[in-house]
Coordinates of C-alpha atoms in Angstrom, one line a residue:
Chain A
M1 CA 0.2 -6.2 2.5
K2 CA -0.5 -4.2 6.1
L3 CA 0.4 -5.9 8.9
S4 CA -2.8 -4.1 10.7
D5 CA -5.3 -6.1 8.2
I6 CA -4.3 -9.3 9.9
T7 CA -7.5 -9.8 12.7
I8 CA -8.0 -13.9 13.2
G9 CA -7.7 -14.1 16.6
Q10 CA -8.6 -10.9 17.6
H11 CA -11.7 -10.8 20.0
F12 CA -15.3 -7.5 18.6
P13 CA -17.1 -7.5 22.3
G14 CA -20.5 -7.5 21.7
Q15 CA -24.4 -8.2 22.5
S16 CA -25.5 -10.6 19.8
P17 CA -27.0 -13.8 19.8
V18 CA -24.3 -15.9 18.5
H19 CA -21.9 -13.1 21.9
L20 CA -24.3 -14.7 24.2
M21 CA -24.0 -18.0 23.2
D22 CA -22.5 -20.5 25.7
P23 CA -19.1 -20.9 24.5
R24 CA -18.8 -24.9 24.8
A25 CA -22.1 -24.6 22.0
K26 CA -20.1 -21.9 19.8
I27 CA -17.0 -24.5 20.2
V28 CA -19.4 -27.7 19.3
V29 CA -21.4 -25.6 16.4
T30 CA -18.0 -24.6 14.9
G31 CA -16.5 -28.1 14.9
A32 CA -19.7 -29.6 13.3
Y33 CA -19.7 -26.8 11.0
I34 CA -16.1 -27.3 10.0
V35 CA -17.6 -31.5 9.8
M36 CA -20.6 -29.9 7.7
L37 CA -18.2 -28.8 4.8
F38 CA -16.2 -32.3 5.1
L39 CA -19.8 -33.9 4.0
A40 CA -20.9 -31.1 1.2
Q41 CA -19.9 -34.0 -1.8
N42 CA -21.4 -31.2 -4.9
L43 CA -21.3 -26.9 -4.7
L44 CA -24.8 -26.8 -3.7
S45 CA -24.0 -28.4 -0.6
L46 CA -21.2 -26.3 -0.3
L47 CA -22.8 -23.2 -0.8
V48 CA -25.1 -23.9 1.5
G49 CA -22.4 -24.1 4.1
A50 CA -21.7 -20.4 2.7
V51 CA -24.9 -19.1 4.4
F52 CA -24.6 -20.2 7.2
V53 CA -21.4 -18.0 7.8
L54 CA -23.2 -15.5 5.5
I55 CA -26.4 -15.4 8.0
T56 CA -23.6 -15.6 11.2
Y57 CA -21.4 -12.9 10.3
P58 CA -24.7 -10.3 10.5
A59 CA -26.2 -12.5 13.1
S60 CA -22.9 -11.5 15.5
G61 CA -22.9 -8.2 14.4
I62 CA -19.5 -8.6 12.9
A63 CA -18.9 -6.6 9.3
L64 CA -19.0 -9.4 6.6
R65 CA -15.8 -7.0 5.6
L66 CA -13.8 -8.6 8.0
I67 CA -13.4 -11.9 6.1
L68 CA -11.9 -10.4 3.1
K69 CA -9.1 -8.9 5.7
S70 CA -8.9 -12.3 7.1
L71 CA -8.2 -14.1 3.9
K72 CA -5.9 -11.9 3.0
P73 CA -2.6 -13.9 4.3
V74 CA -4.0 -16.9 3.4
L75 CA -5.2 -15.6 -0.4
P76 CA -1.4 -17.8 -1.6
I77 CA -2.4 -20.7 -0.6
I78 CA -6.3 -20.4 -1.7
I79 CA -4.5 -19.4 -5.1
F80 CA -2.4 -22.6 -5.4
T81 CA -4.7 -25.3 -4.5
G82 CA -7.2 -23.0 -7.4
I83 CA -4.3 -23.9 -9.8
L84 CA -3.0 -27.3 -8.6
N85 CA -6.6 -29.0 -9.0
L86 CA -7.7 -26.8 -12.0
F87 CA -4.6 -28.7 -14.0
F88 CA -4.6 -31.6 -12.4
V89 CA -7.6 -33.3 -12.3
S90 CA -8.2 -36.1 -15.1
G91 CA -11.6 -36.4 -16.9
E92 CA -12.4 -34.9 -20.2
P93 CA -10.2 -32.0 -21.3
L94 CA -11.5 -28.4 -22.0
W95 CA -8.9 -27.5 -22.9
E96 CA -5.5 -27.7 -23.9
F97 CA -2.3 -26.3 -24.1
W98 CA 1.1 -28.2 -24.0
R99 CA 0.6 -30.9 -21.0
L100 CA -1.8 -28.7 -19.2
S101 CA -5.1 -29.2 -19.8
I102 CA -8.5 -28.4 -17.7
T103 CA -11.6 -29.9 -17.7
A104 CA -14.6 -29.6 -16.3
E105 CA -13.6 -31.9 -13.0
G106 CA -11.1 -29.5 -12.9
I107 CA -12.6 -26.6 -13.0
R108 CA -16.0 -28.3 -10.3
L109 CA -12.7 -29.3 -7.8
A110 CA -10.6 -26.0 -8.0
V111 CA -14.0 -23.7 -7.2
H112 CA -15.2 -26.4 -4.4
M113 CA -11.6 -26.6 -2.7
C114 CA -11.4 -22.8 -2.5
L115 CA -14.7 -22.0 -1.6
R116 CA -14.2 -25.1 1.3
I117 CA -11.1 -23.5 2.3
V118 CA -12.6 -19.6 2.2
C119 CA -15.9 -21.0 4.5
L120 CA -12.9 -22.8 6.9
I121 CA -11.4 -19.6 7.5
A122 CA -14.6 -17.4 8.2
G123 CA -16.2 -19.3 10.4
S124 CA -13.8 -20.4 12.6
A125 CA -12.4 -17.0 12.7
L126 CA -16.3 -15.9 14.1
L127 CA -15.0 -18.4 16.9
T128 CA -12.2 -15.6 18.2
Y129 CA -14.1 -12.8 17.1
T130 CA -17.1 -13.3 19.2
T131 CA -15.5 -15.3 22.3
S132 CA -13.4 -13.5 24.4
P133 CA -9.8 -15.6 25.1
I134 CA -11.3 -16.1 29.4
A135 CA -14.4 -17.4 27.2
L136 CA -12.7 -19.7 25.2
T137 CA -10.5 -21.1 27.8
D138 CA -13.3 -22.1 30.0
G139 CA -15.6 -23.4 27.0
L140 CA -12.6 -26.1 25.8
E141 CA -11.4 -27.2 29.1
A142 CA -14.9 -27.8 30.3
L143 CA -15.3 -30.1 26.5
F144 CA -11.9 -31.5 27.3
S145 CA -12.1 -32.6 31.0
P146 CA -13.3 -35.8 30.4
L147 CA -9.5 -36.8 29.2
K148 CA -8.6 -35.6 32.9
K149 CA -9.8 -39.3 33.5
I150 CA -6.7 -40.2 31.6
K151 CA -4.3 -38.1 33.2
A152 CA -3.9 -35.2 30.6
P153 CA -2.5 -31.6 31.7
V154 CA -6.3 -30.7 29.7
H155 CA -6.2 -27.3 32.1
E156 CA -2.8 -26.8 31.3
I157 CA -2.5 -27.4 27.2
V158 CA -5.9 -25.3 27.0
M159 CA -4.1 -22.2 29.1
I160 CA -1.1 -22.6 26.8
M161 CA -3.6 -22.6 23.6
T162 CA -5.7 -19.0 25.2
I163 CA -2.0 -17.8 25.9
T164 CA -0.8 -18.1 22.4
L165 CA -4.2 -16.6 20.9
R166 CA -3.8 -13.8 23.4
F167 CA -1.1 -12.7 21.9
I168 CA -1.2 -12.8 18.5
P169 CA -2.3 -8.9 18.2
T170 CA 0.4 -8.5 20.4
L171 CA 2.8 -9.6 18.4
I172 CA 1.5 -8.2 14.8
E173 CA 1.4 -5.3 17.0
E174 CA 5.2 -5.6 18.3
T175 CA 6.0 -6.5 15.1
G176 CA 4.5 -3.5 13.1
K177 CA 6.6 -0.8 15.3
I178 CA 10.3 -2.4 15.3
M179 CA 9.7 -2.6 11.7
S180 CA 9.2 1.7 11.8
A181 CA 12.1 1.5 14.3
Q182 CA 14.1 -0.4 12.0
K183 CA 13.0 1.5 8.6
A184 CA 14.1 4.6 10.5
R185 CA 17.6 3.6 10.5
G186 CA 17.3 3.3 7.0
A187 CA 16.3 -0.7 7.2
D188 CA 15.8 -1.5 2.9
L189 CA 12.5 -3.9 3.7
E190 CA 10.9 -3.9 0.3
S191 CA 13.3 -4.6 -2.5
G192 CA 15.7 -7.5 -2.9
N193 CA 16.2 -10.5 -4.6
I194 CA 14.1 -13.6 -1.6
L195 CA 17.6 -14.3 -0.2
Q196 CA 17.6 -10.1 1.1
R197 CA 14.6 -10.1 1.3
M198 CA 15.0 -13.3 3.7
R199 CA 18.4 -11.4 5.5
A200 CA 16.7 -7.2 6.2
M201 CA 13.8 -10.3 7.9
L202 CA 16.8 -10.5 10.8
P203 CA 16.6 -7.2 12.5
I204 CA 13.0 -7.4 13.1
L205 CA 12.9 -11.0 13.7
I206 CA 15.3 -10.9 16.3
P207 CA 14.0 -8.2 18.4
L208 CA 10.5 -10.1 18.4
F209 CA 11.7 -13.3 19.5
V210 CA 13.4 -11.3 22.2
S211 CA 10.7 -9.8 23.4
A212 CA 7.9 -12.2 23.0
F213 CA 10.9 -14.6 25.9
R214 CA 10.8 -11.0 27.7
R215 CA 7.0 -11.1 27.3
A216 CA 6.7 -15.1 28.3
E217 CA 8.6 -14.5 31.3
E218 CA 6.8 -11.9 32.8
L219 CA 3.8 -13.5 32.1
A220 CA 5.1 -16.3 34.3
L221 CA 6.4 -13.9 37.1
A222 CA 2.4 -11.9 36.9
M223 CA 0.6 -15.2 37.1
E224 CA 2.7 -17.1 39.8
S225 CA 2.5 -14.0 42.1
R226 CA -1.1 -14.4 41.9
C227 CA -0.7 -18.1 43.2
Y228 CA -0.9 -19.5 39.7
H229 CA -0.5 -23.2 39.7
G230 CA -2.6 -24.7 37.0
G231 CA -6.3 -25.9 37.2
E232 CA -6.0 -28.2 40.3
G233 CA -8.9 -27.3 43.1
R234 CA -10.1 -23.9 40.7
T235 CA -13.3 -22.8 41.7
R236 CA -15.1 -19.8 38.5
L237 CA -15.9 -17.0 39.2
R238 CA -18.2 -17.5 35.9
V239 CA -20.2 -20.8 35.9
L240 CA -21.0 -21.9 32.3
A241 CA -24.8 -22.6 31.6
F242 CA -26.4 -23.0 28.5
S243 CA -29.5 -20.5 27.3
G244 CA -32.0 -20.6 25.0
V245 CA -30.1 -19.0 22.3
D246 CA -28.0 -22.1 22.9
V247 CA -31.2 -24.0 21.9
W248 CA -31.8 -22.4 19.0
A249 CA -27.7 -22.3 17.5
A250 CA -28.1 -26.1 17.7
V251 CA -31.6 -25.9 16.3
F252 CA -30.6 -23.9 13.2
T253 CA -27.0 -26.1 13.2
I254 CA -28.9 -29.0 13.1
A255 CA -31.2 -27.8 10.2
F256 CA -27.9 -27.1 7.9
V257 CA -26.4 -30.3 8.7
F258 CA -29.8 -32.1 7.7
A259 CA -29.3 -29.8 4.2
V260 CA -25.9 -30.1 3.6
V261 CA -26.2 -34.2 4.1
A262 CA -30.2 -34.2 1.4
I263 CA -28.9 -32.6 -0.6
N264 CA -25.7 -34.7 -0.8
I265 CA -28.1 -37.6 -1.2
S266 CA -30.2 -36.4 -3.4
G267 CA -27.4 -34.4 -5.7
P268 CA -27.2 -37.3 -8.8
A269 CA -30.9 -37.5 -8.6
L270 CA -31.2 -34.4 -9.2
G271 CA -28.7 -34.5 -11.7
I272 CA -26.1 -32.1 -9.8
P273 CA -22.5 -32.8 -10.5
G274 CA -20.8 -34.0 -7.5
T275 CA -17.2 -32.9 -6.9
L276 CA -15.7 -35.3 -4.4
R277 CA -15.5 -38.9 -5.6
Chain B
M1 CA 16.4 31.1 9.6
P2 CA 14.9 28.9 6.7
A3 CA 12.8 26.1 7.8
I4 CA 14.0 22.9 8.1
I5 CA 10.6 21.4 8.5
K6 CA 7.6 22.2 7.1
T7 CA 4.3 21.3 6.9
E8 CA 1.4 21.9 4.7
S9 CA -1.8 21.3 5.8
L10 CA -1.2 18.4 6.8
S11 CA -3.6 15.6 7.4
H12 CA -3.8 12.5 8.8
V13 CA -6.2 9.6 9.2
Y14 CA -6.2 6.0 9.6
S15 CA -8.2 3.2 8.3
Q16 CA -9.5 5.6 5.7
G17 CA -12.5 4.4 4.1
T18 CA -13.5 2.0 6.9
A19 CA -15.6 2.6 10.2
F20 CA -12.5 2.7 12.4
E21 CA -11.7 5.7 10.4
Q22 CA -10.1 7.7 12.9
A23 CA -8.4 11.5 12.0
A24 CA -4.7 11.5 14.0
V25 CA -3.1 14.6 12.8
H26 CA -5.8 16.8 11.3
D27 CA -4.9 20.9 8.9
V28 CA -1.3 20.8 10.3
D29 CA 0.4 23.7 9.7
L30 CA 3.9 24.6 11.1
E31 CA 7.5 25.7 10.4
I32 CA 10.4 24.6 12.1
E33 CA 14.0 26.2 11.9
K34 CA 16.9 25.4 11.8
G35 CA 18.5 24.2 14.2
A36 CA 15.9 24.8 16.9
F37 CA 15.2 23.2 20.0
V38 CA 11.6 22.2 20.4
G39 CA 9.7 20.9 22.6
V40 CA 6.4 18.8 22.0
I41 CA 3.8 18.7 24.7
G42 CA 0.3 17.6 24.2
H43 CA -1.6 14.3 25.8
T44 CA -1.5 11.5 25.2
G45 CA -3.6 10.7 21.8
S46 CA -3.7 14.5 20.9
G47 CA -1.1 13.1 17.5
K48 CA 2.4 13.7 18.8
S49 CA 3.9 9.7 17.6
T50 CA 1.5 10.3 14.7
L51 CA 2.7 14.1 13.3
I52 CA 7.1 13.1 13.8
Q53 CA 6.4 9.8 11.9
H54 CA 5.6 11.8 8.8
F55 CA 8.7 14.0 9.4
N56 CA 11.0 11.2 8.5
G57 CA 8.6 10.0 5.6
L58 CA 6.9 6.6 8.1
L59 CA 3.7 7.5 7.3
R60 CA 2.1 8.8 4.5
P61 CA -0.2 12.2 5.0
T62 CA -3.3 11.8 3.5
S63 CA -3.5 14.9 2.4
G64 CA -1.3 17.9 2.6
R65 CA 2.6 18.1 2.1
V66 CA 6.0 17.5 4.5
L67 CA 8.7 19.8 3.2
I68 CA 12.4 18.9 4.5
D69 CA 15.1 21.6 3.9
G70 CA 12.3 22.4 1.0
E71 CA 12.3 19.4 -0.7
D72 CA 8.3 17.5 -0.5
T73 CA 9.8 14.2 0.8
W74 CA 6.5 12.1 -1.1
E75 CA 7.5 13.3 -4.6
H76 CA 9.7 10.9 -5.1
P77 CA 7.7 7.8 -3.1
K78 CA 10.9 5.0 -4.1
Q79 CA 14.1 7.7 -2.2
I80 CA 12.2 8.0 0.4
R81 CA 14.4 6.3 2.8
R82 CA 16.6 9.9 2.0
F83 CA 14.3 11.1 4.2
R84 CA 15.2 8.4 7.6
F85 CA 18.8 9.3 7.3
K86 CA 17.9 13.2 6.7
V87 CA 15.8 12.8 10.2
G88 CA 17.1 10.6 12.6
L89 CA 14.0 9.1 15.1
V90 CA 14.3 7.4 18.3
F91 CA 10.6 5.6 19.0
Q92 CA 9.3 5.2 22.4
Y93 CA 11.7 2.7 24.5
P94 CA 14.2 2.3 22.1
E95 CA 16.4 -0.6 23.3
Y96 CA 14.0 -3.1 22.3
Q97 CA 15.4 -2.4 18.7
L98 CA 18.3 -3.9 19.2
F99 CA 19.0 -7.4 17.0
E100 CA 23.1 -7.6 16.7
E101 CA 25.7 -9.6 17.8
T102 CA 28.1 -6.7 19.7
L103 CA 26.7 -3.2 20.3
Y104 CA 29.3 -1.9 17.6
K105 CA 27.5 -3.6 15.1
D106 CA 24.0 -2.3 16.2
I107 CA 25.0 1.3 15.7
A108 CA 26.8 0.7 12.7
F109 CA 23.1 -0.9 10.9
G110 CA 21.9 3.0 10.4
P111 CA 25.0 4.1 8.4
T112 CA 25.8 0.5 6.6
N113 CA 22.9 1.3 5.4
M114 CA 23.4 4.7 3.9
G115 CA 25.5 3.1 1.8
L116 CA 29.0 4.6 3.9
T117 CA 32.3 2.9 3.5
P118 CA 33.4 0.8 6.4
D119 CA 36.1 3.5 7.4
E120 CA 33.0 6.2 7.4
V121 CA 31.5 4.4 9.3
D122 CA 33.7 3.4 12.2
V123 CA 34.1 7.0 12.7
R124 CA 30.0 7.6 12.8
V125 CA 30.4 4.4 15.5
R126 CA 32.9 5.7 16.5
Q127 CA 31.5 9.1 17.5
A128 CA 27.7 8.8 18.4
A129 CA 29.6 5.6 20.7
R130 CA 31.4 9.2 22.7
F131 CA 28.2 11.1 22.8
V132 CA 26.1 8.7 24.5
E133 CA 29.2 8.4 26.8
L134 CA 29.6 4.2 26.1
P135 CA 33.4 3.5 26.6
E136 CA 34.8 1.9 23.5
D137 CA 35.0 -1.1 25.3
M138 CA 32.1 -1.6 25.7
L139 CA 31.2 -1.7 22.4
Q140 CA 32.3 -5.4 21.2
K141 CA 29.3 -6.7 23.8
S142 CA 26.5 -7.7 22.7
P143 CA 23.6 -5.2 23.2
F144 CA 21.6 -8.0 25.9
E145 CA 24.6 -7.5 27.8
L146 CA 24.0 -4.1 29.1
S147 CA 21.9 -2.4 31.6
G148 CA 18.6 -0.6 30.9
G149 CA 19.8 2.1 30.8
Q150 CA 23.2 1.8 28.0
K151 CA 21.0 -0.3 26.4
R152 CA 18.7 3.0 25.9
R153 CA 21.7 5.3 25.3
A154 CA 23.1 2.4 22.8
A155 CA 19.6 2.5 20.8
I156 CA 20.0 6.1 20.6
A157 CA 23.3 6.4 19.3
G158 CA 22.3 3.8 16.1
V159 CA 20.1 7.1 15.3
I160 CA 22.8 9.8 16.1
A161 CA 25.3 8.0 14.1
M162 CA 23.5 8.5 10.9
N163 CA 24.6 12.3 11.8
P164 CA 20.9 13.6 10.9
E165 CA 20.0 17.4 10.3
V166 CA 17.2 16.4 12.5
L167 CA 16.9 14.0 15.7
V168 CA 13.2 13.0 16.5
L169 CA 12.8 11.6 20.6
D170 CA 9.7 10.8 20.8
E171 CA 10.0 10.3 25.1
P172 CA 13.5 9.4 25.5
T173 CA 13.1 9.0 29.0
A174 CA 10.2 6.9 29.5
G175 CA 10.4 4.5 32.1
L176 CA 14.3 5.1 33.4
D177 CA 15.5 6.5 36.7
P178 CA 16.4 10.2 37.1
R179 CA 20.3 10.1 36.9
G180 CA 19.2 8.1 34.1
R181 CA 16.7 10.9 33.1
D182 CA 19.4 13.2 33.5
R183 CA 22.4 11.7 31.6
I184 CA 20.3 11.1 28.5
L185 CA 19.0 14.8 28.6
G186 CA 22.4 16.2 29.0
E187 CA 23.9 14.2 26.6
I188 CA 20.9 15.3 24.2
K189 CA 21.5 18.7 24.8
E190 CA 25.5 18.2 24.0
Y191 CA 24.7 16.6 21.4
H192 CA 22.8 20.0 20.0
Q193 CA 25.3 22.1 21.2
Q194 CA 28.3 20.6 19.7
Q195 CA 26.3 19.8 16.5
G196 CA 24.4 22.5 16.0
N197 CA 21.0 20.1 14.4
T198 CA 17.6 20.6 15.0
V199 CA 16.2 18.3 17.9
L200 CA 12.6 17.9 18.5
L201 CA 12.2 16.0 21.9
V202 CA 8.4 14.8 23.0
S203 CA 8.0 14.4 26.4
H204 CA 4.9 14.7 29.5
S205 CA 8.0 16.4 31.6
M206 CA 7.1 19.8 31.7
E207 CA 10.3 20.1 33.7
D208 CA 12.5 19.0 31.0
I209 CA 11.1 20.5 28.3
A210 CA 10.7 23.8 30.8
R211 CA 14.7 23.4 30.6
L212 CA 16.2 22.4 27.4
A213 CA 13.7 23.5 24.5
D214 CA 14.2 27.2 22.9
K215 CA 10.3 26.3 21.7
V216 CA 7.3 24.3 22.1
L217 CA 4.8 22.7 19.7
V218 CA 1.6 21.9 21.9
L219 CA -0.7 19.6 20.2
A220 CA -4.6 18.9 21.1
R221 CA -6.9 16.6 19.2
G222 CA -4.3 16.7 16.4
R223 CA -4.3 20.1 15.8
V224 CA -1.1 22.6 16.2
F225 CA -2.2 24.9 20.0
M226 CA 0.2 26.4 20.4
Y227 CA 3.5 26.8 18.5
D228 CA 5.9 29.9 19.9
D229 CA 8.9 30.9 22.5
T230 CA 8.6 28.0 25.4
R231 CA 8.7 31.2 27.9
A232 CA 5.7 32.5 25.9
V233 CA 4.2 29.2 26.2
F234 CA 4.1 28.1 29.7
A235 CA 3.1 31.5 30.5
R236 CA -0.3 31.2 29.3
A237 CA -0.5 28.3 32.2
E238 CA -4.6 28.4 32.1
Q239 CA -5.2 27.2 28.9
L240 CA -2.1 24.6 29.0
E241 CA -4.2 23.1 32.5
Q242 CA -7.5 23.6 30.6
L243 CA -5.3 20.5 28.4
G244 CA -4.7 18.0 31.4
L245 CA -0.5 20.0 30.6
S246 CA 0.3 21.2 33.4
P247 CA 3.5 23.9 33.6
P248 CA 6.4 23.0 35.8
Q249 CA 5.6 22.8 39.4
I250 CA 8.1 25.6 40.2
T251 CA 6.1 27.7 38.0
K252 CA 2.9 27.2 40.0
I253 CA 4.8 27.9 42.3
C254 CA 6.1 31.3 41.2
T255 CA 2.9 32.4 39.7
R256 CA 1.4 32.3 43.0
L257 CA 3.5 34.0 44.5
H258 CA 3.5 37.2 42.0
R259 CA -0.4 37.1 42.6
E260 CA 0.4 36.9 46.8
G261 CA 2.2 40.8 46.0
L262 CA 5.7 39.4 45.5
P263 CA 8.1 40.9 43.1
V264 CA 8.6 36.9 41.6
S265 CA 8.3 37.5 38.4
P266 CA 5.5 34.6 37.4
E267 CA 7.7 33.3 33.4
I268 CA 10.2 31.5 35.5
F269 CA 10.9 27.2 34.9
T270 CA 13.6 26.2 36.3
V271 CA 14.4 26.1 40.0
G272 CA 18.0 27.9 39.7
A273 CA 16.2 30.4 38.5
A274 CA 13.7 31.1 41.3
K275 CA 15.7 30.8 43.6
T276 CA 18.1 34.3 42.2
A277 CA 14.0 35.7 41.9
I278 CA 13.1 35.3 45.3
L279 CA 16.1 36.2 47.3
S280 CA 16.4 39.1 45.6
A281 CA 12.7 39.6 46.2
L282 CA 13.7 38.8 49.8
G283 CA 16.5 41.0 49.4
E284 CA 14.1 43.4 48.3
K285 CA 12.3 42.8 51.6
E286 CA 14.3 43.1 53.8
R287 CA 15.6 46.8 52.5
N288 CA 12.3 48.0 52.6
R289 CA 11.9 47.0 56.1

């Protein structure tokens, strides 16, 4: 796996309808989408969720191939989930070997779980792909602002989240540079057992941490020298406003949620086996 | 002189096969002689960094070959590490790669990876520290306690300690004050003279290149634009300026004086040489009066 393959947290600017949506609407739609995935009780309703992603990606002008790229790092988790569900679900066994047995329910559940994880990552990645970190902060802050009433430091928490997102690509780039530099000094990162490999990571992790702290300090200084003092009394250059795109997005999303719920309810009647009990 | 580095129609394309496909180095045929001091210049994005990362096998050519001392670097990919020791590469801002508890251990990282015995490593570390003028008592300090310039020199020592046949430095003086810059360049020059190794110096400063390098490699848009003796390269000032590179300030002055009819050679690259030339030109004028 190459480091440049990690695209989660990156932002690809654009002018598509998805890009033009209000960040608040986008966050709510993403939330609704996640709920939708968890509501889906059979494979057909989950497929509806997958279709949602398959429509929104082209609509945003983001290449579908990027999904595969962002999935690569979590592939082990997906495979692990799949295998776990495949073998450890009780039911009518289709195939038996030693103590392992594969059941029809197991297969269904494994497929369901894997597909759900893929959809979750793809859908939430689209939010950061199409929303600039600044817009994302504004959106989150607006959505969580009711919590300010109970003295929660909403602005600060959101700022921390945004900075984290913003620095993921930077730190990935930095890691690549440090790896090259240590490889140039003969560091062997590719061979040896797990323990040796972990030790071989030290020359990369230590400079990475040092530079992360240095960057944090520089950023804090830069913010302070521009008189940043938190959210109190801050006005905005860009005031968030809903537009026609957001209405359409809402209609589109509600339609999908209804479709999922409808298939869930009518599933047994249609003879579609449920995967989750 | 036999070539220590040879490239045969070397090309490198980043993210090949995707929308982000980007040719960084294109069809480079190059031969660098053993023992030469080569200055590498080129605009940002001209492919300098990509090219030099092929010399020690950090990047694999998408097509073409790189031969170090006559050996194809990627013939046996498993043995690529050999070339990392043969061609020592110092990256930009190398001080960010320091990681050990003590300076000694950090400089020893490269030689230890080579599989040398502790005694040999010890010799290498002390020798390298001497080259970059870091005193012995500093070796037991943490690298993070040093000043910026000291860190930079310590990081360079970490590569020199591998005793590479070719030393490649990517802008080793970026972000240093003039004194720190002169010091590092002086040490590199001394290293080259004493060891007789091949040195490649990537730099944006034409003054530094003019002062140190025997030959200059000019890259433009991923291709070799010129590769010739320093004198010959800077004599083609107009072509360099078209690339957004400018010859040393002092050369510009001498060229202008030459054009004004003064007997000053336009092929002067250092302030010292210019001083002698201008003084003798003035003397001639006096005599003619």
